[in-house]
mmCIF file of C-alpha atoms and ligand atoms in Angstrom:
data_model
loop_
_atom_site.group_PDB
_atom_site.id
_atom_site.type_symbol
_atom_site.label_atom_id
_atom_site.label_comp_id
_atom_site.label_asym_id
_atom_site.label_seq_id
_atom_site.Cartn_x
_atom_site.Cartn_y
_atom_site.Cartn_z
ATOM 1 C CA MET W 1 19.955 5.154 -14.626
ATOM 2 C CA LEU W 2 16.406 3.936 -14.003
ATOM 3 C CA SER W 3 15.832 1.485 -11.126
ATOM 4 C CA VAL W 4 12.754 -0.699 -11.400
ATOM 5 C CA ILE W 5 11.632 -2.101 -8.042
ATOM 6 C CA LEU W 6 9.639 -5.314 -8.289
ATOM 7 C CA PRO W 7 8.200 -6.862 -5.129
ATOM 8 C CA ALA W 8 7.711 -10.579 -5.716
ATOM 9 C CA TYR W 9 5.799 -13.021 -3.583
ATOM 10 C CA ASN W 10 5.402 -16.485 -5.125
ATOM 11 C CA GLU W 11 5.981 -15.173 -8.633
ATOM 12 C CA GLU W 12 8.312 -17.852 -10.033
ATOM 13 C CA GLY W 13 6.622 -17.735 -13.428
ATOM 14 C CA ASN W 14 6.868 -13.961 -13.764
ATOM 15 C CA ILE W 15 10.527 -13.158 -13.125
ATOM 16 C CA ASP W 16 11.868 -13.895 -16.610
ATOM 17 C CA VAL W 17 8.757 -12.474 -18.265
ATOM 18 C CA ALA W 18 9.103 -9.237 -16.300
ATOM 19 C CA TYR W 19 12.756 -8.837 -17.239
ATOM 20 C CA GLU W 20 12.105 -9.594 -20.901
ATOM 21 C CA LYS W 21 9.197 -7.138 -21.114
ATOM 22 C CA ILE W 22 10.944 -4.315 -19.326
ATOM 23 C CA ARG W 23 14.140 -4.850 -21.316
ATOM 24 C CA SER W 24 12.299 -4.835 -24.621
ATOM 25 C CA VAL W 25 10.705 -1.511 -23.708
ATOM 26 C CA LEU W 26 13.758 0.284 -22.302
ATOM 27 C CA VAL W 27 16.594 -0.849 -24.577
ATOM 28 C CA PRO W 28 15.203 0.669 -27.819
ATOM 29 C CA GLU W 29 14.829 3.992 -25.984
ATOM 30 C CA HIS W 30 18.447 3.818 -24.777
ATOM 31 C CA ILE W 31 17.471 4.017 -21.118
ATOM 32 C CA ASP W 32 20.066 2.485 -18.810
ATOM 33 C CA PHE W 33 18.338 0.374 -16.167
ATOM 34 C CA GLU W 34 18.567 -1.982 -13.211
ATOM 35 C CA LEU W 35 15.877 -4.284 -11.874
ATOM 36 C CA VAL W 36 15.633 -4.668 -8.110
ATOM 37 C CA PHE W 37 13.642 -7.807 -7.344
ATOM 38 C CA VAL W 38 12.515 -8.153 -3.748
ATOM 39 C CA ASN W 39 11.645 -11.710 -2.883
ATOM 40 C CA ASP W 40 9.156 -11.281 -0.064
ATOM 41 C CA GLY W 41 9.590 -14.688 1.566
ATOM 42 C CA SER W 42 8.192 -16.674 -1.343
ATOM 43 C CA ARG W 43 7.503 -20.339 -0.822
ATOM 44 C CA ASP W 44 8.150 -21.285 -4.441
ATOM 45 C CA ARG W 45 11.242 -20.955 -6.658
ATOM 46 C CA THR W 46 11.047 -17.167 -7.028
ATOM 47 C CA PHE W 47 14.479 -16.452 -5.588
ATOM 48 C CA GLN W 48 16.181 -19.243 -7.545
ATOM 49 C CA GLU W 49 14.663 -17.689 -10.679
ATOM 50 C CA ILE W 50 15.993 -14.263 -9.700
ATOM 51 C CA ARG W 51 19.435 -15.691 -8.999
ATOM 52 C CA SER W 52 19.621 -17.549 -12.280
ATOM 53 C CA LEU W 53 18.439 -14.445 -14.135
ATOM 54 C CA SER W 54 21.146 -12.360 -12.442
ATOM 55 C CA GLU W 55 23.767 -14.858 -13.602
ATOM 56 C CA ARG W 56 22.873 -14.706 -17.256
ATOM 57 C CA VAL W 57 21.702 -11.162 -18.080
ATOM 58 C CA LYS W 58 23.635 -9.185 -20.669
ATOM 59 C CA GLU W 59 21.671 -5.952 -20.752
ATOM 60 C CA GLY W 60 20.827 -4.011 -17.619
ATOM 61 C CA ARG W 61 21.726 -4.847 -14.071
ATOM 62 C CA ILE W 62 19.852 -7.241 -11.775
ATOM 63 C CA VAL W 63 19.748 -6.992 -8.005
ATOM 64 C CA GLY W 64 17.849 -9.565 -5.970
ATOM 65 C CA LEU W 65 16.991 -9.161 -2.302
ATOM 66 C CA SER W 66 15.537 -12.004 -0.329
ATOM 67 C CA PHE W 67 13.624 -11.546 2.922
ATOM 68 C CA SER W 68 13.866 -14.068 5.723
ATOM 69 C CA ARG W 69 10.062 -14.407 5.660
ATOM 70 C CA ASN W 70 7.012 -12.700 4.178
ATOM 71 C CA PHE W 71 7.007 -9.107 5.418
ATOM 72 C CA GLY W 72 4.383 -7.730 3.047
ATOM 73 C CA LYS W 73 4.453 -5.556 -0.032
ATOM 74 C CA GLU W 74 5.019 -2.273 1.822
ATOM 75 C CA ALA W 75 8.232 -3.603 3.368
ATOM 76 C CA ALA W 76 9.299 -4.982 -0.007
ATOM 77 C CA ILE W 77 8.792 -1.607 -1.682
ATOM 78 C CA PHE W 78 10.725 0.154 1.055
ATOM 79 C CA SER W 79 13.628 -2.232 0.991
ATOM 80 C CA GLY W 80 13.752 -2.183 -2.803
ATOM 81 C CA LEU W 81 13.893 1.607 -2.834
ATOM 82 C CA ALA W 82 16.573 1.603 -0.149
ATOM 83 C CA HIS W 83 18.766 -0.692 -2.263
ATOM 84 C CA ALA W 84 18.164 1.024 -5.600
ATOM 85 C CA THR W 85 20.988 3.110 -7.019
ATOM 86 C CA GLY W 86 19.301 4.819 -9.969
ATOM 87 C CA ASP W 87 18.753 8.565 -10.433
ATOM 88 C CA VAL W 88 15.083 7.731 -10.755
ATOM 89 C CA CYS W 89 13.184 4.743 -9.379
ATOM 90 C CA VAL W 90 9.900 3.163 -10.324
ATOM 91 C CA VAL W 91 7.862 0.658 -8.322
ATOM 92 C CA MET W 92 5.800 -1.832 -10.279
ATOM 93 C CA ASP W 93 4.094 -5.176 -9.790
ATOM 94 C CA CYS W 94 6.028 -8.200 -10.836
ATOM 95 C CA ASP W 95 2.947 -9.784 -12.433
ATOM 96 C CA MET W 96 3.023 -7.099 -15.141
ATOM 97 C CA GLN W 97 -0.409 -5.731 -14.259
ATOM 98 C CA HIS W 98 1.292 -2.366 -14.477
ATOM 99 C CA PRO W 99 2.087 -2.027 -18.197
ATOM 100 C CA PRO W 100 5.849 -1.562 -18.823
ATOM 101 C CA GLU W 101 5.080 0.477 -21.951
ATOM 102 C CA LYS W 102 4.069 3.318 -19.625
ATOM 103 C CA LEU W 103 7.630 3.491 -18.304
ATOM 104 C CA ILE W 104 8.729 5.517 -21.324
ATOM 105 C CA GLU W 105 5.989 8.098 -20.880
ATOM 106 C CA MET W 106 6.798 8.354 -17.180
ATOM 107 C CA TYR W 107 10.535 8.569 -17.829
ATOM 108 C CA ARG W 108 10.067 11.425 -20.303
ATOM 109 C CA LEU W 109 7.969 13.304 -17.744
ATOM 110 C CA TRP W 110 10.759 12.809 -15.225
ATOM 111 C CA GLU W 111 13.218 14.244 -17.750
ATOM 112 C CA GLN W 112 10.944 17.265 -18.008
ATOM 113 C CA GLY W 113 11.461 17.860 -14.302
ATOM 114 C CA TYR W 114 8.578 16.109 -12.578
ATOM 115 C CA GLU W 115 9.667 14.445 -9.346
ATOM 116 C CA ILE W 116 6.759 12.101 -8.600
ATOM 117 C CA ILE W 117 4.989 10.501 -11.555
ATOM 118 C CA GLU W 118 2.022 8.517 -10.332
ATOM 119 C CA GLY W 119 0.214 5.830 -12.240
ATOM 120 C CA VAL W 120 -3.542 6.053 -11.718
ATOM 121 C CA LYS W 121 -5.900 3.288 -12.718
ATOM 122 C CA GLY W 122 -8.119 4.003 -15.686
ATOM 123 C CA TYR W 123 -9.589 0.562 -16.149
ATOM 124 C CA ARG W 124 -9.248 -1.386 -12.882
ATOM 125 C CA GLY W 125 -8.987 -4.795 -14.488
ATOM 126 C CA ARG W 126 -11.132 -7.802 -13.739
ATOM 127 C CA GLU W 127 -12.109 -7.729 -10.093
ATOM 128 C CA SER W 128 -14.819 -9.475 -8.151
ATOM 129 C CA ILE W 129 -17.840 -7.447 -7.062
ATOM 130 C CA PHE W 130 -16.772 -7.991 -3.482
ATOM 131 C CA TYR W 131 -13.285 -6.655 -4.158
ATOM 132 C CA LYS W 132 -14.581 -3.627 -6.063
ATOM 133 C CA GLY W 133 -17.049 -2.764 -3.296
ATOM 134 C CA PHE W 134 -14.435 -3.246 -0.642
ATOM 135 C CA ALA W 135 -11.905 -1.098 -2.476
ATOM 136 C CA LYS W 136 -14.499 1.660 -2.940
ATOM 137 C CA LEU W 137 -15.394 1.658 0.768
ATOM 138 C CA PHE W 138 -11.779 1.536 1.874
ATOM 139 C CA TYR W 139 -10.634 4.342 -0.373
ATOM 140 C CA SER W 140 -13.594 6.555 0.363
ATOM 141 C CA LEU W 141 -12.763 6.177 4.073
ATOM 142 C CA ILE W 142 -9.168 7.167 3.434
ATOM 143 C CA SER W 143 -10.068 9.954 1.031
ATOM 144 C CA LYS W 144 -12.539 11.483 3.468
ATOM 145 C CA SER W 145 -10.199 11.320 6.429
ATOM 146 C CA THR W 146 -7.051 12.481 4.679
ATOM 147 C CA GLY W 147 -8.339 14.564 1.821
ATOM 148 C CA ILE W 148 -6.340 12.550 -0.715
ATOM 149 C CA GLU W 149 -8.205 10.986 -3.638
ATOM 150 C CA MET W 150 -7.299 7.322 -3.519
ATOM 151 C CA TYR W 151 -9.727 5.127 -5.419
ATOM 152 C CA ARG W 152 -7.740 5.206 -8.638
ATOM 153 C CA SER W 153 -4.316 5.333 -7.057
ATOM 154 C CA SER W 154 -1.820 2.518 -7.241
ATOM 155 C CA ASP W 155 1.707 1.598 -6.200
ATOM 156 C CA PHE W 156 2.877 2.196 -9.779
ATOM 157 C CA LYS W 157 4.955 5.322 -9.187
ATOM 158 C CA MET W 158 8.160 6.808 -10.516
ATOM 159 C CA LEU W 159 10.196 8.785 -8.005
ATOM 160 C CA ASP W 160 13.168 11.083 -8.426
ATOM 161 C CA ARG W 161 16.287 10.243 -6.389
ATOM 162 C CA LYS W 162 15.547 13.209 -4.113
ATOM 163 C CA VAL W 163 12.119 11.797 -3.254
ATOM 164 C CA VAL W 164 13.482 8.283 -2.732
ATOM 165 C CA ASP W 165 16.100 9.580 -0.291
ATOM 166 C CA GLU W 166 13.446 11.515 1.588
ATOM 167 C CA TYR W 167 11.155 8.497 1.657
ATOM 168 C CA THR W 168 13.767 6.020 2.832
ATOM 169 C CA SER W 169 14.929 8.352 5.592
ATOM 170 C CA LEU W 170 11.497 8.359 7.244
ATOM 171 C CA THR W 171 11.822 6.611 10.582
ATOM 172 C CA GLU W 172 8.279 5.292 10.938
ATOM 173 C CA ARG W 173 7.869 1.537 10.526
ATOM 174 C CA ASN W 174 4.314 1.330 9.262
ATOM 175 C CA ILE W 175 4.196 3.278 6.046
ATOM 176 C CA PHE W 176 1.491 3.402 3.450
ATOM 177 C CA PHE W 177 3.333 3.965 0.190
ATOM 178 C CA ARG W 178 0.300 4.866 -1.894
ATOM 179 C CA ALA W 179 -0.797 7.756 0.270
ATOM 180 C CA LEU W 180 2.630 8.857 1.354
ATOM 181 C CA SER W 181 3.666 10.269 -1.987
ATOM 182 C CA ALA W 182 0.882 12.825 -1.590
ATOM 183 C CA TRP W 183 2.181 13.758 1.826
ATOM 184 C CA LEU W 184 5.729 14.143 0.482
ATOM 185 C CA GLY W 185 4.661 16.889 -1.900
ATOM 186 C CA TYR W 186 7.146 17.735 -4.690
ATOM 187 C CA LYS W 187 6.305 18.314 -8.340
ATOM 188 C CA ARG W 188 3.740 15.648 -9.084
ATOM 189 C CA ILE W 189 1.882 14.501 -12.136
ATOM 190 C CA THR W 190 -0.384 11.541 -12.831
ATOM 191 C CA VAL W 191 -0.342 9.147 -15.758
ATOM 192 C CA GLU W 192 -3.359 6.979 -16.461
ATOM 193 C CA PHE W 193 -2.898 3.270 -17.155
ATOM 194 C CA ASP W 194 -5.179 0.275 -17.598
ATOM 195 C CA VAL W 195 -4.635 -2.631 -15.233
ATOM 196 C CA GLN W 196 -3.546 -5.670 -17.253
ATOM 197 C CA GLU W 197 -4.343 -9.316 -16.723
ATOM 198 C CA ARG W 198 -1.895 -11.168 -14.496
ATOM 199 C CA VAL W 199 0.803 -12.957 -16.532
ATOM 200 C CA SER W 200 0.833 -16.059 -14.362
ATOM 201 C CA GLY W 201 -0.057 -17.205 -10.869
ATOM 202 C CA THR W 202 -2.903 -15.821 -8.799
ATOM 203 C CA THR W 203 -3.458 -12.737 -6.688
ATOM 204 C CA LYS W 204 -1.735 -12.840 -3.308
ATOM 205 C CA TRP W 205 -4.560 -11.142 -1.465
ATOM 206 C CA SER W 206 -7.002 -13.068 0.647
ATOM 207 C CA ILE W 207 -10.014 -11.369 2.220
ATOM 208 C CA ARG W 208 -8.255 -11.557 5.558
ATOM 209 C CA SER W 209 -5.069 -9.954 4.298
ATOM 210 C CA LEU W 210 -7.077 -7.228 2.545
ATOM 211 C CA VAL W 211 -8.926 -6.304 5.721
ATOM 212 C CA LYS W 212 -5.657 -6.341 7.639
ATOM 213 C CA TYR W 213 -4.036 -4.140 5.008
ATOM 214 C CA ALA W 214 -6.987 -1.726 5.026
ATOM 215 C CA VAL W 215 -7.080 -1.321 8.796
ATOM 216 C CA GLY W 216 -3.306 -1.129 8.953
ATOM 217 C CA SER W 217 -3.023 1.573 6.343
ATOM 218 C CA ILE W 218 -5.852 3.659 7.728
ATOM 219 C CA THR W 219 -4.435 3.610 11.237
ATOM 220 C CA SER W 220 -0.930 4.309 10.019
ATOM 221 C CA PHE W 221 -2.009 7.281 7.949
ATOM 222 C CA THR W 222 -4.745 9.034 9.859
ATOM 223 C CA THR W 223 -6.061 9.416 13.380
ATOM 224 C CA ALA W 224 -9.534 10.334 12.112
ATOM 225 C CA PRO W 225 -11.185 7.186 13.561
ATOM 226 C CA MET W 226 -10.097 8.255 17.035
ATOM 227 C CA GLN W 227 -11.550 11.725 16.492
ATOM 228 C CA LEU W 228 -14.706 10.066 15.278
ATOM 229 C CA ILE W 229 -15.055 8.483 18.707
ATOM 230 C CA THR W 230 -15.071 11.918 20.307
ATOM 231 C CA ILE W 231 -17.717 13.127 17.870
ATOM 232 C CA LEU W 232 -19.815 10.040 18.540
ATOM 233 C CA GLY W 233 -19.416 10.701 22.253
ATOM 234 C CA PHE W 234 -20.790 14.215 21.870
ATOM 235 C CA LEU W 235 -23.686 13.049 19.723
ATOM 236 C CA PHE W 236 -24.523 10.498 22.353
ATOM 237 C CA LEU W 237 -24.311 13.106 25.082
ATOM 238 C CA ALA W 238 -26.857 15.273 23.257
ATOM 239 C CA PHE W 239 -29.091 12.234 22.855
ATOM 240 C CA ALA W 240 -28.691 11.420 26.552
ATOM 241 C CA VAL W 241 -29.652 14.942 27.602
ATOM 242 C CA VAL W 242 -32.879 14.789 25.572
ATOM 243 C CA LEU W 243 -33.725 11.329 26.840
ATOM 244 C CA GLY W 244 -32.815 12.257 30.408
ATOM 245 C CA ALA W 245 -35.138 15.258 30.276
ATOM 246 C CA GLN W 246 -37.932 13.116 28.884
ATOM 247 C CA SER W 247 -37.497 10.487 31.631
ATOM 248 C CA LEU W 248 -37.513 13.122 34.347
ATOM 249 C CA VAL W 249 -40.688 14.650 32.977
ATOM 250 C CA LYS W 250 -42.266 11.202 32.956
ATOM 251 C CA TRP W 251 -41.131 10.544 36.514
ATOM 252 C CA PHE W 252 -42.685 13.737 37.745
ATOM 253 C CA ALA W 253 -45.883 12.875 35.877
ATOM 254 C CA GLY W 254 -45.989 9.636 37.837
ATOM 255 C CA ASN W 255 -45.685 7.024 35.097
ATOM 256 C CA ALA W 256 -42.012 6.094 35.335
ATOM 257 C CA LEU W 257 -42.060 2.339 34.847
ATOM 258 C CA GLU W 258 -42.540 2.678 31.139
ATOM 259 C CA GLY W 259 -39.504 2.963 28.937
ATOM 260 C CA PHE W 260 -37.923 -0.337 29.849
ATOM 261 C CA THR W 261 -37.214 -0.894 26.145
ATOM 262 C CA THR W 262 -35.360 2.384 26.050
ATOM 263 C CA VAL W 263 -33.136 1.262 28.896
ATOM 264 C CA ILE W 264 -32.286 -2.001 27.209
ATOM 265 C CA LEU W 265 -31.615 -0.253 23.913
ATOM 266 C CA LEU W 266 -29.448 2.365 25.548
ATOM 267 C CA LEU W 267 -27.453 -0.281 27.367
ATOM 268 C CA LEU W 268 -26.850 -2.202 24.178
ATOM 269 C CA ILE W 269 -25.960 0.860 22.132
ATOM 270 C CA THR W 270 -23.605 2.411 24.671
ATOM 271 C CA GLY W 271 -22.063 -0.964 25.344
ATOM 272 C CA SER W 272 -21.277 -1.618 21.716
ATOM 273 C CA LEU W 273 -20.102 1.936 21.090
ATOM 274 C CA ILE W 274 -17.727 1.758 24.038
ATOM 275 C CA MET W 275 -16.348 -1.561 22.898
ATOM 276 C CA MET W 276 -15.880 -0.339 19.342
ATOM 277 C CA SER W 277 -14.139 2.774 20.615
ATOM 278 C CA LEU W 278 -11.865 0.733 22.832
ATOM 279 C CA GLY W 279 -11.066 -1.404 19.828
ATOM 280 C CA ILE W 280 -10.120 1.622 17.742
ATOM 281 C CA ILE W 281 -7.949 3.015 20.507
ATOM 282 C CA GLY W 282 -6.444 -0.446 20.812
ATOM 283 C CA TYR W 283 -5.370 -0.327 17.173
ATOM 284 C CA TYR W 284 -3.543 2.912 17.699
ATOM 285 C CA LEU W 285 -1.959 1.620 20.886
ATOM 286 C CA ALA W 286 -0.756 -1.407 18.977
ATOM 287 C CA ARG W 287 0.697 0.903 16.327
ATOM 288 C CA ILE W 288 2.547 2.937 18.930
ATOM 289 C CA TYR W 289 3.790 -0.253 20.516
ATOM 290 C CA GLU W 290 5.077 -1.524 17.193
ATOM 291 C CA GLU W 291 6.745 1.776 16.338
ATOM 292 C CA ILE W 292 8.379 2.067 19.733
ATOM 293 C CA LYS W 293 9.908 -1.377 19.505
ATOM 294 C CA GLY W 294 11.861 0.049 16.609
ATOM 295 C CA ARG W 295 12.323 -3.275 14.859
ATOM 296 C CA PRO W 296 13.587 -3.190 11.299
ATOM 297 C CA ARG W 297 10.864 -3.221 8.643
ATOM 298 C CA CYS W 298 12.203 -6.426 7.216
ATOM 299 C CA ILE W 299 15.191 -8.728 7.368
ATOM 300 C CA VAL W 300 17.182 -9.055 4.180
ATOM 301 C CA ASP W 301 18.627 -12.519 4.271
ATOM 302 C CA GLU W 302 20.450 -12.645 0.971
ATOM 303 C CA ILE W 303 21.433 -10.308 -1.832
ATOM 304 C CA VAL W 304 22.428 -11.330 -5.332
ATOM 305 C CA SER W 305 23.626 -9.024 -8.060
ATOM 306 C CA SER W 306 24.518 -9.419 -11.700
ATOM 307 C CA GLU W 307 27.704 -7.451 -11.009
ATOM 308 C CA LYS W 308 30.285 -9.463 -9.184
ATOM 309 C CA GLY W 309 31.744 -8.043 -6.011
HETATM 310 N N1 LIG H 1 3.425 -8.929 -3.106
HETATM 311 C C1 LIG H 1 4.463 -8.937 -2.179
HETATM 312 N N2 LIG H 1 4.229 -9.366 -0.901
HETATM 313 C C2 LIG H 1 2.996 -9.809 -0.486
HETATM 314 C C3 LIG H 1 1.934 -9.757 -1.434
HETATM 315 C C4 LIG H 1 2.185 -9.331 -2.713
HETATM 316 O O1 LIG H 1 5.587 -8.549 -2.486
HETATM 317 O O2 LIG H 1 2.860 -10.181 0.667
HETATM 318 C C5 LIG H 1 3.676 -8.467 -4.487
HETATM 319 C C6 LIG H 1 3.281 -9.455 -5.571
HETATM 320 O O3 LIG H 1 4.306 -10.382 -5.848
HETATM 321 C C7 LIG H 1 3.008 -8.556 -6.755
HETATM 322 C C8 LIG H 1 2.476 -7.285 -6.089
HETATM 323 O O4 LIG H 1 2.892 -7.333 -4.732
HETATM 324 O O5 LIG H 1 4.183 -8.233 -7.483
HETATM 325 C C9 LIG H 1 0.980 -7.180 -6.189
HETATM 326 O O6 LIG H 1 0.382 -8.338 -5.671
HETATM 327 P P1 LIG H 1 -0.864 -9.047 -6.354
HETATM 328 O O7 LIG H 1 -0.678 -9.106 -7.825
HETATM 329 O O8 LIG H 1 -1.075 -10.325 -5.644
HETATM 330 O O9 LIG H 1 -2.012 -8.010 -5.972
HETATM 331 P P2 LIG H 1 -3.184 -7.485 -6.937
HETATM 332 O O10 LIG H 1 -2.556 -7.088 -8.217
HETATM 333 O O11 LIG H 1 -4.097 -8.630 -7.088
HETATM 334 O O12 LIG H 1 -3.757 -6.334 -6.184
HETATM 335 MG MG1 LIG H 2 -1.385 -8.145 -9.349
#
């Protein structure tokens, strides 16, 4: 059986559409399926829609999880995977920006023995210039520091049961799903897809949440920024040695009062570098603090299923 995990945050208009589309793709191919909707603390009627869908479906199985508040897409993906029962699971957006038609191609690849089938973005869809630039910068940072090509990657992935079990048994709280599949290894293959227009509603990302997501995922996946501080420190030391030598020479030559600008500049530069570095270390400290608290990733408040009992 194929489990489709659909994180949903304020997607009341997309629940029925998603089911209909996925059903119409899978049923003709005789693929047995379940949909696992994860209501990520929506403020609209998303969960009522999921519940009513679960009460009336005839084909396929519906599971609906509801979080006690908004925990974010990563938590929704994790929880969805943890509650899925299929031999193979796929994560896709509930707004149908990930085309369901691709499921067949991915499923066939899974049947051929691939364990991670990753959707990569061909056409990225309509995005603002700001968003595109931001995404480029963010992914080039990640790619450089981890060695994983990320710009075209997405959360649209199909995972074998083995991979799902491995993934859900990871104990870390802050996971970055997109990059983690590369870390997991296994037999992987990519499938290109074009990002579709949203069916209804608007994107859930604000600039603030995007920045938070970017910083969060970088710090959860790589410690490169901290190593960068050390490198910067060494560069600055070299600079200081040169400048120190120059000042000493000047002092011996008897014209030492000059160079006041240099002092001011140095103060400003070191000051800001130190503060930035402290900030970066702070992020990692916060991460450690969060991990060590060992809180659950999310709180599942309610579960509905199309199968009674
Ligand atoms: N989503 C979620 N929790 C959030 C934000 C988003 O579960 O806090 C879901 C959302 O319902 C959708 C998917 O993640 O199914 C992708 O979100 P969205 O379409 O807003 O992002 P975009 O496609 O614009 O990158
Ligand atoms: Mg979307």
